[in-house]
Coordinates of C-alpha atoms and ligand atoms in Angstrom, one line a residue:
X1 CA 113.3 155.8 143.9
X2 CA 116.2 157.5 145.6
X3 CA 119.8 157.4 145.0
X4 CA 121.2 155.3 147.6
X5 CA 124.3 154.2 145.5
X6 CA 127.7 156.1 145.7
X7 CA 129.3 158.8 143.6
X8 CA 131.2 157.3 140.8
X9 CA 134.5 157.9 141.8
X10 CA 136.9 159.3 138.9
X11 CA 140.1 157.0 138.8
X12 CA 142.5 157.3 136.0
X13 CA 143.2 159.7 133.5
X14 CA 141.4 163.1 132.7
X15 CA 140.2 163.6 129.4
X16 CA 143.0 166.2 128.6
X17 CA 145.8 164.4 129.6
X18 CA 145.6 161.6 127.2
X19 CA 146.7 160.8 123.5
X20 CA 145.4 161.6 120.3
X21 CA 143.5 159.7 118.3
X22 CA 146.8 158.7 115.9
X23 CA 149.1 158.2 119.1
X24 CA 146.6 155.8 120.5
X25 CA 146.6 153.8 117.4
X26 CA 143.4 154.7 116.0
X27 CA 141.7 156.6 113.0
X28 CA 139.5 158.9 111.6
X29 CA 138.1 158.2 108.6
X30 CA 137.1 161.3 106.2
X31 CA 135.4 161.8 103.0
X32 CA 132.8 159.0 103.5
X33 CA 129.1 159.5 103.6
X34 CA 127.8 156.4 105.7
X35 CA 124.0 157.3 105.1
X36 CA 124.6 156.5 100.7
X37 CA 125.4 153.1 99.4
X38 CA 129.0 152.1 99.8
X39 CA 130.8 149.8 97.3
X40 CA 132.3 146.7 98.1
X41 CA 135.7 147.8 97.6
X42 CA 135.2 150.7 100.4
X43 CA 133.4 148.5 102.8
X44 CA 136.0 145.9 102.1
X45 CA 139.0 148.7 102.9
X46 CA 136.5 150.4 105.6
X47 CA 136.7 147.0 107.8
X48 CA 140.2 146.4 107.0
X49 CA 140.9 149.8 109.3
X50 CA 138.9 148.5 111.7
X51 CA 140.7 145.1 111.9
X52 CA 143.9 147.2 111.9
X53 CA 143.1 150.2 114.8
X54 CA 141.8 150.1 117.8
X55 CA 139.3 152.8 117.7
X56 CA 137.6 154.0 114.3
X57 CA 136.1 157.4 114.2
X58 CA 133.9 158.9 111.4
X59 CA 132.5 162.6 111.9
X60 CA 129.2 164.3 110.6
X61 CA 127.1 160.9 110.1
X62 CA 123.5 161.4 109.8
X63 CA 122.3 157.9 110.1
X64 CA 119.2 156.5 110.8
X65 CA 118.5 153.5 113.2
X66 CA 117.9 151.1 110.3
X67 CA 121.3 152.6 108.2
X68 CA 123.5 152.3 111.4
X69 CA 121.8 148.5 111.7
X70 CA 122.8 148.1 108.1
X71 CA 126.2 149.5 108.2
X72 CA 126.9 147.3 111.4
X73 CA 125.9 144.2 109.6
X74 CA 129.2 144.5 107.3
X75 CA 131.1 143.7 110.3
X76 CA 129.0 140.4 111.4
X77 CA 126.6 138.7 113.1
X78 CA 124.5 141.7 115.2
X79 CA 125.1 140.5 118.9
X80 CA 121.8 138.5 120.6
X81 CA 119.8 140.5 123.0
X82 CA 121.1 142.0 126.4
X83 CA 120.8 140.7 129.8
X84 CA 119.0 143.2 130.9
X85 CA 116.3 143.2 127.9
X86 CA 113.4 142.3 130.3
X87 CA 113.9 145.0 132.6
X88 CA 113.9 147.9 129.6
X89 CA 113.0 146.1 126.0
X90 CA 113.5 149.6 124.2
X91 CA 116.7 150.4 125.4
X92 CA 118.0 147.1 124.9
X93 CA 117.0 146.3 121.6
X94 CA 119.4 145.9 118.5
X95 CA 119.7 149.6 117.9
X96 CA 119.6 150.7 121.1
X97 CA 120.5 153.7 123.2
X98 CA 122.7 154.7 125.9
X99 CA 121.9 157.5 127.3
X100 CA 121.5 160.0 130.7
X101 CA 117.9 159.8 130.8
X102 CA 115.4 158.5 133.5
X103 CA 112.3 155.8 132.5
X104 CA 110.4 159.5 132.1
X105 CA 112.6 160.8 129.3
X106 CA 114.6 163.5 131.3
X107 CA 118.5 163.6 132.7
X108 CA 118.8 163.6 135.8
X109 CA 117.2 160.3 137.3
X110 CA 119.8 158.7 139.6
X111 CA 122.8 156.5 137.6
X112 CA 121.8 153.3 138.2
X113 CA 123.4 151.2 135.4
X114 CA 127.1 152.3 136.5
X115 CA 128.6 149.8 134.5
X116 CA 129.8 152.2 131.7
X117 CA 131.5 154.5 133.5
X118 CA 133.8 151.9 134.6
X119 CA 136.7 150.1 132.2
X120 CA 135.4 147.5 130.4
X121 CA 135.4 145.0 127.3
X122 CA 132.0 144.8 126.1
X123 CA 130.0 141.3 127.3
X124 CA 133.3 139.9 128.4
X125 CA 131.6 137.6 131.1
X126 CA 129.8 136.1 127.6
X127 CA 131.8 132.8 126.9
X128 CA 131.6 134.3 123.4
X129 CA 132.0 138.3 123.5
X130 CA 131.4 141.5 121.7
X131 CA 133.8 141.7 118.5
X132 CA 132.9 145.4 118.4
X133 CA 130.7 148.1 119.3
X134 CA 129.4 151.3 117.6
X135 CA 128.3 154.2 119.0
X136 CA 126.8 157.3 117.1
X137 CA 126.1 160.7 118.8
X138 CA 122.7 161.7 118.7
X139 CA 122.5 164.4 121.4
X140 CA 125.9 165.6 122.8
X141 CA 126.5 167.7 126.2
X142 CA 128.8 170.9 125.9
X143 CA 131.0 169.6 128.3
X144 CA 132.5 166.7 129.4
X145 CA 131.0 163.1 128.5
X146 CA 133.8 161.7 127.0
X147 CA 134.3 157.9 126.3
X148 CA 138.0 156.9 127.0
X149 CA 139.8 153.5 125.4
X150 CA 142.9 152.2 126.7
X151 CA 144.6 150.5 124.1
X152 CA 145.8 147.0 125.8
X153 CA 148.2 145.9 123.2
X154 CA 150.3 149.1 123.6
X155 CA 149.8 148.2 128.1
X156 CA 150.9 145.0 127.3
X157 CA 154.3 145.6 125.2
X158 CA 154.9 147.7 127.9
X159 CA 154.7 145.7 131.1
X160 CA 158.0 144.1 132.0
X161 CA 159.2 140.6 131.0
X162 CA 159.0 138.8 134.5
X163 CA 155.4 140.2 134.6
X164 CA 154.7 139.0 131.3
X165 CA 155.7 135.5 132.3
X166 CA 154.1 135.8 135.6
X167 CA 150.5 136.1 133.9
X168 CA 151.2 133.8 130.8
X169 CA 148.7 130.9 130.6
X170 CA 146.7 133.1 133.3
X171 CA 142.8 133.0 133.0
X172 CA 140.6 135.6 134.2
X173 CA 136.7 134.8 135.9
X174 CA 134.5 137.5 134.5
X175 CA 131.0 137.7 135.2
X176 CA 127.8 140.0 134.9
X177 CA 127.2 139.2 138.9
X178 CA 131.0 140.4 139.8
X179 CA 130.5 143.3 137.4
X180 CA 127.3 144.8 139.2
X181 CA 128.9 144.5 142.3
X182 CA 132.0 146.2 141.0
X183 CA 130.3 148.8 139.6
X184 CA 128.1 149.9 142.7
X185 CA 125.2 149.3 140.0
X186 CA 121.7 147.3 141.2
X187 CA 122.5 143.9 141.8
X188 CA 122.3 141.1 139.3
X189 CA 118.8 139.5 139.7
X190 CA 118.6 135.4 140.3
X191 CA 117.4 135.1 136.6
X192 CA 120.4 136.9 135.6
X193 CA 122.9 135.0 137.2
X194 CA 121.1 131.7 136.3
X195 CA 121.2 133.0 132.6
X196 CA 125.0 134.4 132.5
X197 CA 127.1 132.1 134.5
X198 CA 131.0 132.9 135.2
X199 CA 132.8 132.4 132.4
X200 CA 136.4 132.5 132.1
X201 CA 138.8 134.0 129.6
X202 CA 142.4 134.3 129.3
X203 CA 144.4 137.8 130.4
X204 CA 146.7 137.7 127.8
X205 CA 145.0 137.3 124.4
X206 CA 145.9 137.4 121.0
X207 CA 144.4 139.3 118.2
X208 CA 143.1 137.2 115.2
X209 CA 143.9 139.8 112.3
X210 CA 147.3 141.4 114.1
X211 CA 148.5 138.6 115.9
X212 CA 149.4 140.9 119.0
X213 CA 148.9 140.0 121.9
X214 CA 147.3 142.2 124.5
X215 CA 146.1 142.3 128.1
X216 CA 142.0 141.0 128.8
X217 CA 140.7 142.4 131.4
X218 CA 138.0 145.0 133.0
X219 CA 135.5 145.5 135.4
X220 CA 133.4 142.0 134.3
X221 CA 136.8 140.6 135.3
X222 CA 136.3 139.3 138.8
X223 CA 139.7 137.0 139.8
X224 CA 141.9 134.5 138.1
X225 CA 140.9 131.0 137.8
X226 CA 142.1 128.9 140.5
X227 CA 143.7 131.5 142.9
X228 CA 142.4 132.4 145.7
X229 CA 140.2 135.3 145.2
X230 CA 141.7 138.3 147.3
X231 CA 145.2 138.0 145.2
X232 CA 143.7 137.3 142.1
X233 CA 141.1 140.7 142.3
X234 CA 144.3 142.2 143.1
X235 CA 146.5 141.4 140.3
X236 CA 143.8 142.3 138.2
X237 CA 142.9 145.6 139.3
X238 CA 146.9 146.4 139.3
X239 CA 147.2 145.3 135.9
X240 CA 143.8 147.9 134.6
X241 CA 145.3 150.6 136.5
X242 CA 148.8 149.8 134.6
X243 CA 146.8 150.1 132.0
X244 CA 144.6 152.9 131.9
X245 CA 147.2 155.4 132.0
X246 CA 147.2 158.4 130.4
X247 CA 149.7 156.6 127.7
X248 CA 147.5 154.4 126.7
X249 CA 144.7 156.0 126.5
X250 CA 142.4 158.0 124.2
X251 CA 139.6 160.5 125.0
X252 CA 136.7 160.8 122.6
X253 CA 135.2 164.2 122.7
X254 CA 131.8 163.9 121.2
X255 CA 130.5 166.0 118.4
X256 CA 126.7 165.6 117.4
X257 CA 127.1 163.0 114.3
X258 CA 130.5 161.1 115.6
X259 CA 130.7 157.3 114.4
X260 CA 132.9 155.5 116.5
X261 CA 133.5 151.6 116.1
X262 CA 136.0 150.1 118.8
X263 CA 137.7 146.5 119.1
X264 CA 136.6 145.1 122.1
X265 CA 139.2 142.2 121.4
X266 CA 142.4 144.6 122.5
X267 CA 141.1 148.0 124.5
X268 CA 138.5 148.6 127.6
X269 CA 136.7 151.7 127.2
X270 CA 134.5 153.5 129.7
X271 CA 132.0 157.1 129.7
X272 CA 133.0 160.0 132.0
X273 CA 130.3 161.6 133.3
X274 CA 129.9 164.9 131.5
X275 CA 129.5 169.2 133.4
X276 CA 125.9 168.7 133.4
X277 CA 124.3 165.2 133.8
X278 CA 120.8 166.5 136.0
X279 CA 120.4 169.3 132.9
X280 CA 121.9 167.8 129.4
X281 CA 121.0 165.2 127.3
X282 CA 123.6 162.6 126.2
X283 CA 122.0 160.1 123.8
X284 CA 123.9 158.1 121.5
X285 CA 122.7 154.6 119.4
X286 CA 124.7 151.7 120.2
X287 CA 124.8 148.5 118.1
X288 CA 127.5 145.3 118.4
X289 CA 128.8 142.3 116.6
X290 CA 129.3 139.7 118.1
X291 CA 132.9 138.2 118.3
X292 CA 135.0 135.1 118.8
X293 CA 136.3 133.1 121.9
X294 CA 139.6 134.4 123.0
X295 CA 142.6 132.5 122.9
Ligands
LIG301 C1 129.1 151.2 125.5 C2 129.7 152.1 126.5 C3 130.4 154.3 126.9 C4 129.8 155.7 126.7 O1 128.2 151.7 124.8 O2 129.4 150.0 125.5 O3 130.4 151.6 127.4 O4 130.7 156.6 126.6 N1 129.5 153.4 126.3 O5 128.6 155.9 126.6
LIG302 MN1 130.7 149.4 126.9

C-alpha cells in the first residue's frame, strides 16, 4: 500500500526547548528493581507518587511482558481491549506494543496510525477513560523519538480569569471518528463508529487525589457540546496550543529500559517522530488502567 497521507506536521515545542522532568512536576524514581517482588509498603508509596506527579519515570527496568502486566495491576483494573483489536490482535493485546514497524516486522512501512504523534489523553472519546498508561523501552533510536507531556494543571492555573470563566461548565465531544480525521490517520470504519459513539467530557476537570483542576482536552476532542462546531473546534485547538508550550511541557528522551507511567486524568502526551524512522527500530510495551468518569 502506498503512502497517500500527509507528513505529520511538527507543531509545538521541540524536544530541547522544554522542562525537566522536576520543573514539569514529575519524577524519577531510583533504587528500585521492578522485575523482584515489591513490598506492600513500596507499592503502596510507589502509587502514591504516581497519584501525586504527572509523569513517573523509572530507568534500567528489565521487565518481562507478564512482570510489566503484573506491576500494572497494582494501579487497577487493566483497560478492555482496543478499538482497533480486530484489525491487528497482537499489537492490541493487553501488553502490547507501539512501535515503527510495518505488518512485516521492519521500520519504514508508511505511518498509518498517526494518532500518537498528536496531543492526546489516552481513550478520552471512552465515556470511561484511561487512568494511566505505561510504556517501557524495548528498542530505542539514537536520535529523536521523544514522547512529550504537557502538564494541563500547570496550562490551566495559568490561563487568565475571564478565560477561566468563559470555559467553566464547558463540555468537550471527543470521539475516535473526530480523532482519525484529526490525525490524517485511516478513517474510522462503520463498526468502529457503531462501537465508540461520541462521548462527551468536561474541559475543565478536577483531579480525584489532588483536587486541581486542569484543562481536558486533545486531539479525540472534536467541539464543545452544544456550540456550533466551527467555534467550538476553535476554542479547543486555541486552548491545546496554550497548552502545549514549551512551559508546560516535558520531553522524554528514551533510554533502552525507561519505565514511564503518566496520568492521563491532567496531561496530553504525544511521540515525535525520531532521525531515522525508515532505518531504526522504536518498540516500546504499552499497558493501561482503566480510569474514572471525569467530573
Ligand atoms: C501511547 C502513546 C507515544 C509514544 O502509548 O499512548 O501515545 O511516544 N505513545 O510512543
Ligand atoms: Mn497515547
Amino acid at each position: 500500500m502506498s503512502n497517500t497521507l500527509e507528513p505529520i506536521p511538527l507543531t509545538g515545542p521541540r524536544a530541547d526547548e522544554t522542562l525537566s522532568l522536576p520543573d514539569f512536576g514529575g519524577i524519577e524514581i531510583e533504587g528500585i528493581d521492578l522485575s523482584k517482588p515489591l513490598s506492600q509498603e513500596r507499592k503502596d508509596w510507589i502509587i502514591r507518587m504516581f497519584r501525586t506527579h504527572p509523569v513517573v519515570v523509572f530507568r534500567g527496568q528489565d521487565l518481562t511482558k507478564d512482570a510489566q502486566y503484573a506491576f500494572t495491576l497494582n494501579f487497577g483494573e487493566i483497560e478492555g481491549l482496543h478499538v482497533n483489536r480486530h484489525i491487528d490482535p497482537v499489537k492490541y493485546s493487553p501488553v502490547h506494543t507501539v512501535s515503527n514497524l510495518g505488518t512485516d516486522g521492519r521500520p519504514g512501512a508508511p505511518i498509518r496510525e498517526r494518532g500518537n504523534y498528536y496531543w492526546h489523553s489516552d481513550k478520552s472519546y471512552h465515556d470511561v477513560p484511561s487512568l494511566m498508561t505505561m510504556l517501557h523501552g524495548v528498542e530505542i533510536p539514537s536520535r529523536g523519538g521523544e514522547t512529550q507531556f504537557a502538564n494541563l494543571a500547570k496550562a490551566y492555573a495559568a490561563l487568565d480569569e475571564p478565560t477561566k470563566q468563559r470555559i467553566e461548565g464547558l463540555r468537550a465531544v471527543h470521539s475516535w471518528e473526530r480523532s482519525r480525521i484529526q490525525s490524517n490517520s485511516l478513517p474510522a470504519t462503520e463498526e468502529q463508529i457503531r462501537e465508540r459513539p461520541a462521548v462527551n467530557h468536561p474541559i475543565v476537570r478536577t483531579h480525584p487525589d489532588t483536587g486541581l483542576k486542569s484543562l481536558y482536552l486533545g486531539n479525540h476532542a472534536s467541539h464543545i457540546l452544544g456550540w456550533p462546531e466551527e467555534e467550538g473546534r476553535a476554542l479547543i485547538r486555541w486552548l491545546e496550543a496554550f497548552a502545549t508550550q514549551a512551559r508546560f511541557v516535558y520531553s522524554h528522551s528514551w533510554r533502552k529500559g525507561d519505565l514511564t507511567i503518566w496520568d492521563n486524568r491532567c496531561t496530553v502526551h504525544r511521540a515525535l517522530q525520531h532521525q531515522n524512522m525508515n532505518a531504526e527500530r522504536r518498540v516500546l510495551h504499552r499497558t493501561v488502567v482503566k480510569g474514572t468518569v471525569p467530573y
